[in-house]
Short mmCIF file of C-alpha atoms in Angstrom, two decimals:
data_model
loop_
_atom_site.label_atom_id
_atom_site.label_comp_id
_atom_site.label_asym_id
_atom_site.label_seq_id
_atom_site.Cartn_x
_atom_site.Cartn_y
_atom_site.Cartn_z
CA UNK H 1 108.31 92.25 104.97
CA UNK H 2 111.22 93.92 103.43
CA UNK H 3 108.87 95.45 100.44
CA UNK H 4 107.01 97.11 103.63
CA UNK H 5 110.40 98.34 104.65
CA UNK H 6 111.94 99.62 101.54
CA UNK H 7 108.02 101.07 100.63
CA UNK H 8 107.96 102.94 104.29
CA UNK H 9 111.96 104.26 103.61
CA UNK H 10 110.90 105.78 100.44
CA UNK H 11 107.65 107.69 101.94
CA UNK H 12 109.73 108.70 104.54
CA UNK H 13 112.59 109.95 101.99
CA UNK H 14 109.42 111.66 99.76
CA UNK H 15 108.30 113.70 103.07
CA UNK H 16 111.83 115.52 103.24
CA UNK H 17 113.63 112.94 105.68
CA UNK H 18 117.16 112.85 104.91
CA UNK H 19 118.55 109.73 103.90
CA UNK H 20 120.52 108.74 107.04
CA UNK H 21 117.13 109.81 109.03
CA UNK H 22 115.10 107.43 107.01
CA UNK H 23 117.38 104.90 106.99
CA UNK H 24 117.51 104.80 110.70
CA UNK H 25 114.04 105.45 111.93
CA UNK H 26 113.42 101.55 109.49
CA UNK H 27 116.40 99.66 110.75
CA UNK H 28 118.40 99.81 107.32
CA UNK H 29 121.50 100.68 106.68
CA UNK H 30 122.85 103.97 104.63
CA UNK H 31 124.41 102.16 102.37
CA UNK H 32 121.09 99.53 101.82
CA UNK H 33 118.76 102.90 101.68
CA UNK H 34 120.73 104.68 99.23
CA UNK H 35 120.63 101.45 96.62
CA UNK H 36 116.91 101.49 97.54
CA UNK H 37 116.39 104.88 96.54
CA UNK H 38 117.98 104.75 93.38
CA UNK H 39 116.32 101.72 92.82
CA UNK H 40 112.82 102.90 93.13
CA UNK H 41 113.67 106.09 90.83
CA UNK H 42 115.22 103.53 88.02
CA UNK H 43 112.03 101.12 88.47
CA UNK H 44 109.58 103.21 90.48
CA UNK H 45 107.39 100.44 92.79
CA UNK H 46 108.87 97.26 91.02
CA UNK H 47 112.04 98.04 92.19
CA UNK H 48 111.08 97.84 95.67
CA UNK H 49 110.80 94.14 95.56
CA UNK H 50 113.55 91.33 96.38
CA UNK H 51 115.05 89.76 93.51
CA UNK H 52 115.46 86.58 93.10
CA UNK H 53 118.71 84.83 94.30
CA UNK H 54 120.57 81.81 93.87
CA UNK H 55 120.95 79.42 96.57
CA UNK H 56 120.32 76.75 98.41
CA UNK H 57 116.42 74.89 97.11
CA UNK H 58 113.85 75.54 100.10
CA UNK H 59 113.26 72.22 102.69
CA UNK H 60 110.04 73.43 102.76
CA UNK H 61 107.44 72.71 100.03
CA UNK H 62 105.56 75.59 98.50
CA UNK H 63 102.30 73.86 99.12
CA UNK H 64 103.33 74.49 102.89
CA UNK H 65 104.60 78.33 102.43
CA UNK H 66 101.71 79.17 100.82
CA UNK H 67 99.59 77.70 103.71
CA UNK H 68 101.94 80.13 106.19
CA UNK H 69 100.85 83.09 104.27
#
């Protein structure tokens, strides 16, 4: 879901939307759009995915998540 976000920001951004205009028109903030932007020009497509976090272990089995998908 956010890939899909931060992939539609950076088409919109490549077909001469301004930044804040992007930003806006996919529900993410200036500051989240710029750091996606100059993530995807350090990393091109891989840097459009989440990284992984620390944090609290899942509840839920990944036997289960990948039955959601």
């Amino acid at each position: 879901h956010y890939e899909r976000r931060r992939a539609h920001f950076i088409l919109l951004s490549a077909g001469g939307h301004h930044l804040k205009e992007a930003a806006a028109l996919v529900g993410m903030s200036r500051k989240t759009a710029g750091h996606t932007l100059r993530s995807f020009e350090a990393r091109g497509v891989s840097g459009l995915h989440e990284p992984k976090r620390s944090g609290r272990r899942s509840r839920v089995s990944a036997a289960v998540l990948q039955q959601l998908d």
